């Protein structure tokens, strides 16, 4: 035997044997065996072996969509939209579907914890800590930082603050920051005198001009606006309506648009005014003051949009019977963002679509709501952080938001928190903020909790979305409302007078009771218990009549509108456009379903990438997956490049959603947070001018392969040989 | 490399090696399959035959079978409804896991024996309504302790029964043999 039977051959045969066995045994039932835990005590309304369905509210973002959750033997197994809910009419987005991964997340905080202590503390001690914090400090030294959601907990804390002189709760969220909500509502206040979120009826329109609003992915109420988009494409109007998207980097909304206008970042106001002027000329009559000051030729040259294009767009807008213009996202995240928002709203005034189908409305206020409680702007957060730095707060309660991750590093929340002696987080997950807190008193997951949530925008009717537990809590967690009520009772005095409730449910009943006598409700009931039963069963309470307001158009066109270009911070040569990942956003990164869901435009998963035009990349000798260093005035990060032809050559873009340093095993240490590049650069409304940074790009010489769903072969000639 | 291996394999010693390797693989696979066909470990050695002998109907513990897709596993309160009144429950070693679970309020983790893959939509209700008895699929429970599968529940087995049930009724046959009946 001249040839030896080599070790490698042996391993091959052994491997073959193992694989055969694995495959054959894998066919057997053992691979499918799972354990099942039946109820210990079966609830009386349950049948063994049959699913029970509960109506509740999705808590993954602040929109407030209704959910129907299917449960089997006490376990939630599937979420779907509530078909009767006026906001989402039976639909959900990916985040709503993945809410189960939050419920069953292996990294949840299971018990109340004191930082540094190896053993969990009991709830009695935890409540005592909260009670002491309330009692032993001056009310003005106690602050609440909450998420964007206008929910029952916000009402409870507001009531407590009103009665005791504590600081009113401040609400913040990265989604609100990247959507420039404050700028939009400030523009509405300036023009219409109402500081609410306008509602844009995309569904009934014929021509929609969207300036930066990525409404099919993340903007304000994506499920509602996606439905509107279906309406635009024949659903309502029976004609194929047109969408034109103005943005430097093509989003999925831009991808679905008929025309994508990649204007130079910062010149949005100029383009809007130029279109307005041209459209007004086409319509005839006197030139409105709002558009009279703009030089169209100058606008064309500065924005990089051809004059013919502007003329064609203006014709399309002016000649349509249902034209609508939407401001949002990165267009407002400029130093002149407020001017952009005002100019776009004025464009609507030009075609007089206020309060008409396919036009602009004021969002309906939710039941029980007197005026729109908008979340804080980044500027207000800066003031809040300053107070923390100055030692004005002795106690800071954080719920529903993760400021260590969601606020740009440059605002200094992390270092300011060191000046707050007692930081208590109510987070369900071990996020960045909770990790640094003195105590974590975990709230239930959304599917384990009671509550209600106001629908801020997106529905025709005033909607109060209801939430109820669909499963019993898995861990030793407790509702934050219950913790605060119990602590207030312990603290006594004005605290116990402010919250004289047995528990959260009694508080909710008290708030909902006033709706029993309201007219045009989706249901009515003779007593509160029956009313609450219907409230849970229907998934909330809403009016059956239209609740949207009609903006006052008087004087809108008689204002002077500024078309000044935005100012950019930093020395770099590229415009930097951070955008919110539609799947991960501020709190989705700990859910594997969402991590594994390909990004709609690039199909990248599990990572962060820098989008760069192939032409720019060729000039810089950069290829796909090359790691580059992005430097802004505020910081620097390193990440791989994705060559993306649908972006201006002078612009780079990066998704927001990854880059966690905590937040569980699926989120931690993965990707980059674009917030690290953002400086303290605000617009007139106080929103962060997040798209107003310039960055420079340096090669590092390293490569990091991005996991993508699509193959790159054949894309931009890759892998096709030199001739392509 | 492949040719050299092949040359080595066709010489007598090589053939013997191939034979040994084949036998080893075959027995390994056979053992693997045998292992997978064993009834799974259960937390309690639940004697079906004893309960059936007392005259307890299948649907008393698995009422879901008459109403919906899954027969369901009875809750502890169902077990305890009877066992609380049986003196032996307090002393029997076999019943200790049940007693402990009920007293400590911890759920018992059962392992379902007869399960079909996720891509099969099996509904008990339709089968009970069509007059099928439990034992037609699950075997004679008067004879077993822990539930066992008397047959491999694969597609051929399901389809044979469906075709037989249809008999000469052509319309029924089309309905019962349609892919979409179970895969939807």
mmCIF file with all atom_site columns, N, CA and C in Angstrom, chain A residues 1 3 5-6 9 12 16-18 20-21 24-25 28-30 32-42 47-50 72-73, chain B residues 1 4 8 11 25 28-29 32 36-38 40 61 63-64 67 70 72-77 105-113 115:
data_model
loop_
_atom_site.group_PDB
_atom_site.id
_atom_site.type_symbol
_atom_site.label_atom_id
_atom_site.label_alt_id
_atom_site.label_comp_id
_atom_site.label_asym_id
_atom_site.label_entity_id
_atom_site.label_seq_id
_atom_site.pdbx_PDB_ins_code
_atom_site.Cartn_x
_atom_site.Cartn_y
_atom_site.Cartn_z
_atom_site.occupancy
_atom_site.B_iso_or_equiv
_atom_site.pdbx_formal_charge
_atom_site.auth_seq_id
_atom_site.auth_comp_id
_atom_site.auth_asym_id
_atom_site.auth_atom_id
_atom_site.pdbx_PDB_model_num
ATOM 1   N N  . UNK A 1 1   ? 0.857   -1.195 0.000  1.00 0.00 ? 1   UNK A N  1
ATOM 2   C CA . UNK A 1 1   ? 0.000   0.000  0.000  1.00 0.00 ? 1   UNK A CA 1
ATOM 3   C C  . UNK A 1 1   ? 0.885   1.234  0.000  1.00 0.00 ? 1   UNK A C  1
ATOM 4   N N  . UNK A 1 3   ? -0.006  4.299  -0.826 1.00 0.00 ? 3   UNK A N  1
ATOM 5   C CA . UNK A 1 3   ? -0.626  5.517  -0.307 1.00 0.00 ? 3   UNK A CA 1
ATOM 6   C C  . UNK A 1 3   ? -1.139  5.297  1.118  1.00 0.00 ? 3   UNK A C  1
ATOM 7   N N  . UNK A 1 5   ? -3.607  6.102  4.155  1.00 0.00 ? 5   UNK A N  1
ATOM 8   C CA . UNK A 1 5   ? -4.948  6.662  4.365  1.00 0.00 ? 5   UNK A CA 1
ATOM 9   C C  . UNK A 1 5   ? -4.752  7.850  5.306  1.00 0.00 ? 5   UNK A C  1
ATOM 10  N N  . UNK A 1 6   ? -4.841  9.054  4.732  1.00 0.00 ? 6   UNK A N  1
ATOM 11  C CA . UNK A 1 6   ? -4.398  10.222 5.499  1.00 0.00 ? 6   UNK A CA 1
ATOM 12  C C  . UNK A 1 6   ? -5.404  10.604 6.586  1.00 0.00 ? 6   UNK A C  1
ATOM 13  N N  . UNK A 1 9   ? -8.398  12.259 5.153  1.00 0.00 ? 9   UNK A N  1
ATOM 14  C CA . UNK A 1 9   ? -9.420  11.377 4.595  1.00 0.00 ? 9   UNK A CA 1
ATOM 15  C C  . UNK A 1 9   ? -10.252 10.756 5.708  1.00 0.00 ? 9   UNK A C  1
ATOM 16  N N  . UNK A 1 12  ? -12.697 13.147 6.849  1.00 0.00 ? 12  UNK A N  1
ATOM 17  C CA . UNK A 1 12  ? -13.784 13.315 5.885  1.00 0.00 ? 12  UNK A CA 1
ATOM 18  C C  . UNK A 1 12  ? -14.831 12.222 6.075  1.00 0.00 ? 12  UNK A C  1
ATOM 19  N N  . UNK A 1 16  ? -18.605 12.466 7.318  1.00 0.00 ? 16  UNK A N  1
ATOM 20  C CA . UNK A 1 16  ? -19.717 11.956 6.526  1.00 0.00 ? 16  UNK A CA 1
ATOM 21  C C  . UNK A 1 16  ? -20.634 11.101 7.389  1.00 0.00 ? 16  UNK A C  1
ATOM 22  N N  . UNK A 1 17  ? -20.018 10.233 8.182  1.00 0.00 ? 17  UNK A N  1
ATOM 23  C CA . UNK A 1 17  ? -20.802 9.361  9.062  1.00 0.00 ? 17  UNK A CA 1
ATOM 24  C C  . UNK A 1 17  ? -21.630 10.176 10.039 1.00 0.00 ? 17  UNK A C  1
ATOM 25  N N  . UNK A 1 18  ? -20.976 11.164 10.648 1.00 0.00 ? 18  UNK A N  1
ATOM 26  C CA . UNK A 1 18  ? -21.669 11.990 11.647 1.00 0.00 ? 18  UNK A CA 1
ATOM 27  C C  . UNK A 1 18  ? -22.836 12.732 11.006 1.00 0.00 ? 18  UNK A C  1
ATOM 28  N N  . UNK A 1 20  ? -24.507 11.856 8.296  1.00 0.00 ? 20  UNK A N  1
ATOM 29  C CA . UNK A 1 20  ? -25.589 10.911 7.974  1.00 0.00 ? 20  UNK A CA 1
ATOM 30  C C  . UNK A 1 20  ? -26.441 10.652 9.210  1.00 0.00 ? 20  UNK A C  1
ATOM 31  N N  . UNK A 1 21  ? -25.748 10.373 10.307 1.00 0.00 ? 21  UNK A N  1
ATOM 32  C CA . UNK A 1 21  ? -26.480 10.083 11.535 1.00 0.00 ? 21  UNK A CA 1
ATOM 33  C C  . UNK A 1 21  ? -27.329 11.278 11.949 1.00 0.00 ? 21  UNK A C  1
ATOM 34  N N  . UNK A 1 24  ? -30.320 11.565 9.637  1.00 0.00 ? 24  UNK A N  1
ATOM 35  C CA . UNK A 1 24  ? -31.320 10.528 9.855  1.00 0.00 ? 24  UNK A CA 1
ATOM 36  C C  . UNK A 1 24  ? -32.030 10.710 11.191 1.00 0.00 ? 24  UNK A C  1
ATOM 37  N N  . UNK A 1 25  ? -31.252 10.989 12.233 1.00 0.00 ? 25  UNK A N  1
ATOM 38  C CA . UNK A 1 25  ? -31.891 11.153 13.538 1.00 0.00 ? 25  UNK A CA 1
ATOM 39  C C  . UNK A 1 25  ? -32.701 12.438 13.573 1.00 0.00 ? 25  UNK A C  1
ATOM 40  N N  . UNK A 1 28  ? -36.373 12.203 13.016 1.00 0.00 ? 28  UNK A N  1
ATOM 41  C CA . UNK A 1 28  ? -37.221 11.601 14.038 1.00 0.00 ? 28  UNK A CA 1
ATOM 42  C C  . UNK A 1 28  ? -37.889 12.631 14.909 1.00 0.00 ? 28  UNK A C  1
ATOM 43  N N  . UNK A 1 29  ? -38.848 12.176 15.690 1.00 0.00 ? 29  UNK A N  1
ATOM 44  C CA . UNK A 1 29  ? -39.601 13.108 16.515 1.00 0.00 ? 29  UNK A CA 1
ATOM 45  C C  . UNK A 1 29  ? -38.782 13.742 17.634 1.00 0.00 ? 29  UNK A C  1
ATOM 46  N N  . UNK A 1 30  ? -37.679 13.105 18.063 1.00 0.00 ? 30  UNK A N  1
ATOM 47  C CA . UNK A 1 30  ? -36.928 13.648 19.200 1.00 0.00 ? 30  UNK A CA 1
ATOM 48  C C  . UNK A 1 30  ? -36.484 15.078 18.943 1.00 0.00 ? 30  UNK A C  1
ATOM 49  N N  . UNK A 1 32  ? -38.045 17.243 17.534 1.00 0.00 ? 32  UNK A N  1
ATOM 50  C CA . UNK A 1 32  ? -39.169 18.167 17.608 1.00 0.00 ? 32  UNK A CA 1
ATOM 51  C C  . UNK A 1 32  ? -39.741 18.288 19.012 1.00 0.00 ? 32  UNK A C  1
ATOM 52  N N  . UNK A 1 33  ? -39.272 17.435 19.919 1.00 0.00 ? 33  UNK A N  1
ATOM 53  C CA . UNK A 1 33  ? -39.857 17.469 21.251 1.00 0.00 ? 33  UNK A CA 1
ATOM 54  C C  . UNK A 1 33  ? -39.622 18.804 21.934 1.00 0.00 ? 33  UNK A C  1
ATOM 55  N N  . UNK A 1 34  ? -40.675 19.377 22.422 1.00 0.00 ? 34  UNK A N  1
ATOM 56  C CA . UNK A 1 34  ? -40.562 20.604 23.194 1.00 0.00 ? 34  UNK A CA 1
ATOM 57  C C  . UNK A 1 34  ? -41.321 20.389 24.500 1.00 0.00 ? 34  UNK A C  1
ATOM 58  N N  . UNK A 1 35  ? -41.000 21.220 25.460 1.00 0.00 ? 35  UNK A N  1
ATOM 59  C CA . UNK A 1 35  ? -41.720 21.090 26.722 1.00 0.00 ? 35  UNK A CA 1
ATOM 60  C C  . UNK A 1 35  ? -42.894 22.054 26.743 1.00 0.00 ? 35  UNK A C  1
ATOM 61  N N  . UNK A 1 36  ? -43.950 21.664 27.371 1.00 0.00 ? 36  UNK A N  1
ATOM 62  C CA . UNK A 1 36  ? -45.120 22.532 27.483 1.00 0.00 ? 36  UNK A CA 1
ATOM 63  C C  . UNK A 1 36  ? -45.486 22.667 28.941 1.00 0.00 ? 36  UNK A C  1
ATOM 64  N N  . UNK A 1 37  ? -45.747 23.899 29.350 1.00 0.00 ? 37  UNK A N  1
ATOM 65  C CA . UNK A 1 37  ? -46.208 24.129 30.721 1.00 0.00 ? 37  UNK A CA 1
ATOM 66  C C  . UNK A 1 37  ? -47.678 24.517 30.671 1.00 0.00 ? 37  UNK A C  1
ATOM 67  N N  . UNK A 1 38  ? -48.568 23.642 31.077 1.00 0.00 ? 38  UNK A N  1
ATOM 68  C CA . UNK A 1 38  ? -49.967 24.047 31.104 1.00 0.00 ? 38  UNK A CA 1
ATOM 69  C C  . UNK A 1 38  ? -50.232 25.010 32.268 1.00 0.00 ? 38  UNK A C  1
ATOM 70  N N  . UNK A 1 39  ? -51.375 25.627 32.252 1.00 0.00 ? 39  UNK A N  1
ATOM 71  C CA . UNK A 1 39  ? -51.759 26.481 33.381 1.00 0.00 ? 39  UNK A CA 1
ATOM 72  C C  . UNK A 1 39  ? -51.756 25.661 34.669 1.00 0.00 ? 39  UNK A C  1
ATOM 73  N N  . UNK A 1 40  ? -51.488 26.346 35.755 1.00 0.00 ? 40  UNK A N  1
ATOM 74  C CA . UNK A 1 40  ? -51.687 25.694 37.049 1.00 0.00 ? 40  UNK A CA 1
ATOM 75  C C  . UNK A 1 40  ? -53.159 25.804 37.424 1.00 0.00 ? 40  UNK A C  1
ATOM 76  N N  . UNK A 1 41  ? -53.677 27.035 37.293 1.00 0.00 ? 41  UNK A N  1
ATOM 77  C CA . UNK A 1 41  ? -55.107 27.263 37.470 1.00 0.00 ? 41  UNK A CA 1
ATOM 78  C C  . UNK A 1 41  ? -55.619 27.821 36.150 1.00 0.00 ? 41  UNK A C  1
ATOM 79  N N  . UNK A 1 42  ? -56.518 27.119 35.532 1.00 0.00 ? 42  UNK A N  1
ATOM 80  C CA . UNK A 1 42  ? -57.008 27.590 34.234 1.00 0.00 ? 42  UNK A CA 1
ATOM 81  C C  . UNK A 1 42  ? -57.992 28.745 34.426 1.00 0.00 ? 42  UNK A C  1
ATOM 82  N N  . UNK A 1 47  ? -60.462 27.840 27.242 1.00 0.00 ? 47  UNK A N  1
ATOM 83  C CA . UNK A 1 47  ? -60.674 26.433 26.963 1.00 0.00 ? 47  UNK A CA 1
ATOM 84  C C  . UNK A 1 47  ? -59.325 25.790 26.768 1.00 0.00 ? 47  UNK A C  1
ATOM 85  N N  . UNK A 1 48  ? -59.211 24.607 27.295 1.00 0.00 ? 48  UNK A N  1
ATOM 86  C CA . UNK A 1 48  ? -57.973 23.874 27.109 1.00 0.00 ? 48  UNK A CA 1
ATOM 87  C C  . UNK A 1 48  ? -57.762 23.604 25.622 1.00 0.00 ? 48  UNK A C  1
ATOM 88  N N  . UNK A 1 49  ? -56.566 23.936 25.126 1.00 0.00 ? 49  UNK A N  1
ATOM 89  C CA . UNK A 1 49  ? -56.258 23.628 23.736 1.00 0.00 ? 49  UNK A CA 1
ATOM 90  C C  . UNK A 1 49  ? -56.757 24.647 22.730 1.00 0.00 ? 49  UNK A C  1
ATOM 91  N N  . UNK A 1 50  ? -57.357 25.721 23.214 1.00 0.00 ? 50  UNK A N  1
ATOM 92  C CA . UNK A 1 50  ? -57.826 26.743 22.282 1.00 0.00 ? 50  UNK A CA 1
ATOM 93  C C  . UNK A 1 50  ? -57.166 28.074 22.580 1.00 0.00 ? 50  UNK A C  1
ATOM 94  N N  . UNK A 1 72  ? -51.857 31.095 23.856 1.00 0.00 ? 72  UNK A N  1
ATOM 95  C CA . UNK A 1 72  ? -52.197 29.678 23.969 1.00 0.00 ? 72  UNK A CA 1
ATOM 96  C C  . UNK A 1 72  ? -51.688 29.217 25.319 1.00 0.00 ? 72  UNK A C  1
ATOM 97  N N  . UNK A 1 73  ? -52.579 28.708 26.150 1.00 0.00 ? 73  UNK A N  1
ATOM 98  C CA . UNK A 1 73  ? -52.211 28.222 27.479 1.00 0.00 ? 73  UNK A CA 1
ATOM 99  C C  . UNK A 1 73  ? -51.326 29.211 28.221 1.00 0.00 ? 73  UNK A C  1
ATOM 100 N N  . UNK B 2 1   ? -5.838  13.069 -5.906 1.00 0.00 ? 1   UNK B N  1
ATOM 101 C CA . UNK B 2 1   ? -6.139  12.692 -4.524 1.00 0.00 ? 1   UNK B CA 1
ATOM 102 C C  . UNK B 2 1   ? -7.315  11.703 -4.495 1.00 0.00 ? 1   UNK B C  1
ATOM 103 N N  . UNK B 2 4   ? -6.332  8.384  -6.103 1.00 0.00 ? 4   UNK B N  1
ATOM 104 C CA . UNK B 2 4   ? -5.481  7.588  -5.207 1.00 0.00 ? 4   UNK B CA 1
ATOM 105 C C  . UNK B 2 4   ? -6.339  6.921  -4.138 1.00 0.00 ? 4   UNK B C  1
ATOM 106 N N  . UNK B 2 8   ? -6.949  2.867  -3.692 1.00 0.00 ? 8   UNK B N  1
ATOM 107 C CA . UNK B 2 8   ? -6.712  2.182  -2.405 1.00 0.00 ? 8   UNK B CA 1
ATOM 108 C C  . UNK B 2 8   ? -7.972  1.432  -1.980 1.00 0.00 ? 8   UNK B C  1
ATOM 109 N N  . UNK B 2 11  ? -8.700  -2.201 -3.628 1.00 0.00 ? 11  UNK B N  1
ATOM 110 C CA . UNK B 2 11  ? -7.878  -3.359 -3.282 1.00 0.00 ? 11  UNK B CA 1
ATOM 111 C C  . UNK B 2 11  ? -8.524  -4.072 -2.091 1.00 0.00 ? 11  UNK B C  1
ATOM 112 N N  . UNK B 2 25  ? -21.607 2.946  9.810  1.00 0.00 ? 25  UNK B N  1
ATOM 113 C CA . UNK B 2 25  ? -22.555 4.024  9.522  1.00 0.00 ? 25  UNK B CA 1
ATOM 114 C C  . UNK B 2 25  ? -23.985 3.530  9.638  1.00 0.00 ? 25  UNK B C  1
ATOM 115 N N  . UNK B 2 28  ? -24.937 2.945  13.179 1.00 0.00 ? 28  UNK B N  1
ATOM 116 C CA . UNK B 2 28  ? -25.051 4.242  13.871 1.00 0.00 ? 28  UNK B CA 1
ATOM 117 C C  . UNK B 2 28  ? -26.387 4.908  13.526 1.00 0.00 ? 28  UNK B C  1
ATOM 118 N N  . UNK B 2 29  ? -26.701 4.865  12.230 1.00 0.00 ? 29  UNK B N  1
ATOM 119 C CA . UNK B 2 29  ? -27.950 5.479  11.785 1.00 0.00 ? 29  UNK B CA 1
ATOM 120 C C  . UNK B 2 29  ? -29.148 4.740  12.357 1.00 0.00 ? 29  UNK B C  1
ATOM 121 N N  . UNK B 2 32  ? -29.556 5.633  15.822 1.00 0.00 ? 32  UNK B N  1
ATOM 122 C CA . UNK B 2 32  ? -30.088 7.001  15.915 1.00 0.00 ? 32  UNK B CA 1
ATOM 123 C C  . UNK B 2 32  ? -31.586 7.017  15.703 1.00 0.00 ? 32  UNK B C  1
ATOM 124 N N  . UNK B 2 36  ? -34.702 7.911  18.378 1.00 0.00 ? 36  UNK B N  1
ATOM 125 C CA . UNK B 2 36  ? -35.696 8.975  18.200 1.00 0.00 ? 36  UNK B CA 1
ATOM 126 C C  . UNK B 2 36  ? -37.113 8.448  18.306 1.00 0.00 ? 36  UNK B C  1
ATOM 127 N N  . UNK B 2 37  ? -37.290 7.149  18.143 1.00 0.00 ? 37  UNK B N  1
ATOM 128 C CA . UNK B 2 37  ? -38.643 6.608  18.196 1.00 0.00 ? 37  UNK B CA 1
ATOM 129 C C  . UNK B 2 37  ? -39.067 6.252  19.621 1.00 0.00 ? 37  UNK B C  1
ATOM 130 N N  . UNK B 2 38  ? -38.162 6.480  20.572 1.00 0.00 ? 38  UNK B N  1
ATOM 131 C CA . UNK B 2 38  ? -38.513 6.174  21.954 1.00 0.00 ? 38  UNK B CA 1
ATOM 132 C C  . UNK B 2 38  ? -39.416 7.257  22.520 1.00 0.00 ? 38  UNK B C  1
ATOM 133 N N  . UNK B 2 40  ? -40.646 10.015 24.891 1.00 0.00 ? 40  UNK B N  1
ATOM 134 C CA . UNK B 2 40  ? -39.786 10.950 25.653 1.00 0.00 ? 40  UNK B CA 1
ATOM 135 C C  . UNK B 2 40  ? -39.942 10.791 27.162 1.00 0.00 ? 40  UNK B C  1
ATOM 136 N N  . UNK B 2 61  ? -59.888 15.296 30.245 1.00 0.00 ? 61  UNK B N  1
ATOM 137 C CA . UNK B 2 61  ? -58.577 15.948 30.439 1.00 0.00 ? 61  UNK B CA 1
ATOM 138 C C  . UNK B 2 61  ? -58.111 16.706 29.194 1.00 0.00 ? 61  UNK B C  1
ATOM 139 N N  . UNK B 2 63  ? -60.056 18.422 26.678 1.00 0.00 ? 63  UNK B N  1
ATOM 140 C CA . UNK B 2 63  ? -61.321 18.881 26.076 1.00 0.00 ? 63  UNK B CA 1
ATOM 141 C C  . UNK B 2 63  ? -61.115 19.672 24.788 1.00 0.00 ? 63  UNK B C  1
ATOM 142 N N  . UNK B 2 64  ? -59.897 20.147 24.574 1.00 0.00 ? 64  UNK B N  1
ATOM 143 C CA . UNK B 2 64  ? -59.640 20.939 23.367 1.00 0.00 ? 64  UNK B CA 1
ATOM 144 C C  . UNK B 2 64  ? -59.871 20.133 22.102 1.00 0.00 ? 64  UNK B C  1
ATOM 145 N N  . UNK B 2 67  ? -63.085 20.856 20.527 1.00 0.00 ? 67  UNK B N  1
ATOM 146 C CA . UNK B 2 67  ? -63.413 22.260 20.250 1.00 0.00 ? 67  UNK B CA 1
ATOM 147 C C  . UNK B 2 67  ? -62.480 22.948 19.263 1.00 0.00 ? 67  UNK B C  1
ATOM 148 N N  . UNK B 2 70  ? -55.881 22.097 19.042 1.00 0.00 ? 70  UNK B N  1
ATOM 149 C CA . UNK B 2 70  ? -55.039 21.314 19.942 1.00 0.00 ? 70  UNK B CA 1
ATOM 150 C C  . UNK B 2 70  ? -55.864 20.662 21.033 1.00 0.00 ? 70  UNK B C  1
ATOM 151 N N  . UNK B 2 72  ? -54.684 19.860 23.902 1.00 0.00 ? 72  UNK B N  1
ATOM 152 C CA . UNK B 2 72  ? -54.286 20.528 25.139 1.00 0.00 ? 72  UNK B CA 1
ATOM 153 C C  . UNK B 2 72  ? -53.838 19.549 26.212 1.00 0.00 ? 72  UNK B C  1
ATOM 154 N N  . UNK B 2 73  ? -53.039 20.082 27.115 1.00 0.00 ? 73  UNK B N  1
ATOM 155 C CA . UNK B 2 73  ? -52.588 19.292 28.262 1.00 0.00 ? 73  UNK B CA 1
ATOM 156 C C  . UNK B 2 73  ? -53.343 19.828 29.474 1.00 0.00 ? 73  UNK B C  1
ATOM 157 N N  . UNK B 2 74  ? -53.916 18.953 30.268 1.00 0.00 ? 74  UNK B N  1
ATOM 158 C CA . UNK B 2 74  ? -54.733 19.455 31.381 1.00 0.00 ? 74  UNK B CA 1
ATOM 159 C C  . UNK B 2 74  ? -53.933 20.295 32.364 1.00 0.00 ? 74  UNK B C  1
ATOM 160 N N  . UNK B 2 75  ? -54.587 21.289 32.928 1.00 0.00 ? 75  UNK B N  1
ATOM 161 C CA . UNK B 2 75  ? -53.915 22.112 33.921 1.00 0.00 ? 75  UNK B CA 1
ATOM 162 C C  . UNK B 2 75  ? -53.815 21.339 35.230 1.00 0.00 ? 75  UNK B C  1
ATOM 163 N N  . UNK B 2 76  ? -52.942 21.814 36.105 1.00 0.00 ? 76  UNK B N  1
ATOM 164 C CA . UNK B 2 76  ? -52.754 21.124 37.370 1.00 0.00 ? 76  UNK B CA 1
ATOM 165 C C  . UNK B 2 76  ? -54.041 21.073 38.180 1.00 0.00 ? 76  UNK B C  1
ATOM 166 N N  . UNK B 2 77  ? -54.857 22.114 38.000 1.00 0.00 ? 77  UNK B N  1
ATOM 167 C CA . UNK B 2 77  ? -56.099 22.116 38.780 1.00 0.00 ? 77  UNK B CA 1
ATOM 168 C C  . UNK B 2 77  ? -57.018 20.970 38.361 1.00 0.00 ? 77  UNK B C  1
ATOM 169 N N  . UNK B 2 105 ? -46.687 25.581 43.647 1.00 0.00 ? 105 UNK B N  1
ATOM 170 C CA . UNK B 2 105 ? -47.178 26.465 42.584 1.00 0.00 ? 105 UNK B CA 1
ATOM 171 C C  . UNK B 2 105 ? -46.246 26.541 41.392 1.00 0.00 ? 105 UNK B C  1
ATOM 172 N N  . UNK B 2 106 ? -45.525 25.475 41.104 1.00 0.00 ? 106 UNK B N  1
ATOM 173 C CA . UNK B 2 106 ? -44.666 25.474 39.912 1.00 0.00 ? 106 UNK B CA 1
ATOM 174 C C  . UNK B 2 106 ? -45.308 24.625 38.817 1.00 0.00 ? 106 UNK B C  1
ATOM 175 N N  . UNK B 2 107 ? -45.212 25.058 37.578 1.00 0.00 ? 107 UNK B N  1
ATOM 176 C CA . UNK B 2 107 ? -45.837 24.274 36.512 1.00 0.00 ? 107 UNK B CA 1
ATOM 177 C C  . UNK B 2 107 ? -45.081 22.981 36.223 1.00 0.00 ? 107 UNK B C  1
ATOM 178 N N  . UNK B 2 108 ? -45.818 21.977 35.813 1.00 0.00 ? 108 UNK B N  1
ATOM 179 C CA . UNK B 2 108 ? -45.189 20.703 35.417 1.00 0.00 ? 108 UNK B CA 1
ATOM 180 C C  . UNK B 2 108 ? -44.872 20.801 33.928 1.00 0.00 ? 108 UNK B C  1
ATOM 181 N N  . UNK B 2 109 ? -43.650 20.449 33.574 1.00 0.00 ? 109 UNK B N  1
ATOM 182 C CA . UNK B 2 109 ? -43.250 20.551 32.168 1.00 0.00 ? 109 UNK B CA 1
ATOM 183 C C  . UNK B 2 109 ? -43.489 19.230 31.461 1.00 0.00 ? 109 UNK B C  1
ATOM 184 N N  . UNK B 2 110 ? -44.595 19.098 30.777 1.00 0.00 ? 110 UNK B N  1
ATOM 185 C CA . UNK B 2 110 ? -44.895 17.883 30.028 1.00 0.00 ? 110 UNK B CA 1
ATOM 186 C C  . UNK B 2 110 ? -44.246 17.944 28.649 1.00 0.00 ? 110 UNK B C  1
ATOM 187 N N  . UNK B 2 111 ? -44.048 16.762 28.086 1.00 0.00 ? 111 UNK B N  1
ATOM 188 C CA . UNK B 2 111 ? -43.525 16.704 26.721 1.00 0.00 ? 111 UNK B CA 1
ATOM 189 C C  . UNK B 2 111 ? -44.590 16.075 25.833 1.00 0.00 ? 111 UNK B C  1
ATOM 190 N N  . UNK B 2 112 ? -45.197 16.847 24.936 1.00 0.00 ? 112 UNK B N  1
ATOM 191 C CA . UNK B 2 112 ? -46.217 16.260 24.062 1.00 0.00 ? 112 UNK B CA 1
ATOM 192 C C  . UNK B 2 112 ? -45.617 15.147 23.202 1.00 0.00 ? 112 UNK B C  1
ATOM 193 N N  . UNK B 2 113 ? -46.361 14.061 23.050 1.00 0.00 ? 113 UNK B N  1
ATOM 194 C CA . UNK B 2 113 ? -45.817 12.905 22.335 1.00 0.00 ? 113 UNK B CA 1
ATOM 195 C C  . UNK B 2 113 ? -46.191 12.944 20.859 1.00 0.00 ? 113 UNK B C  1
ATOM 196 N N  . UNK B 2 115 ? -46.906 15.012 17.957 1.00 0.00 ? 115 UNK B N  1
ATOM 197 C CA . UNK B 2 115 ? -46.936 16.360 17.388 1.00 0.00 ? 115 UNK B CA 1
ATOM 198 C C  . UNK B 2 115 ? -46.588 16.296 15.914 1.00 0.00 ? 115 UNK B C  1
#
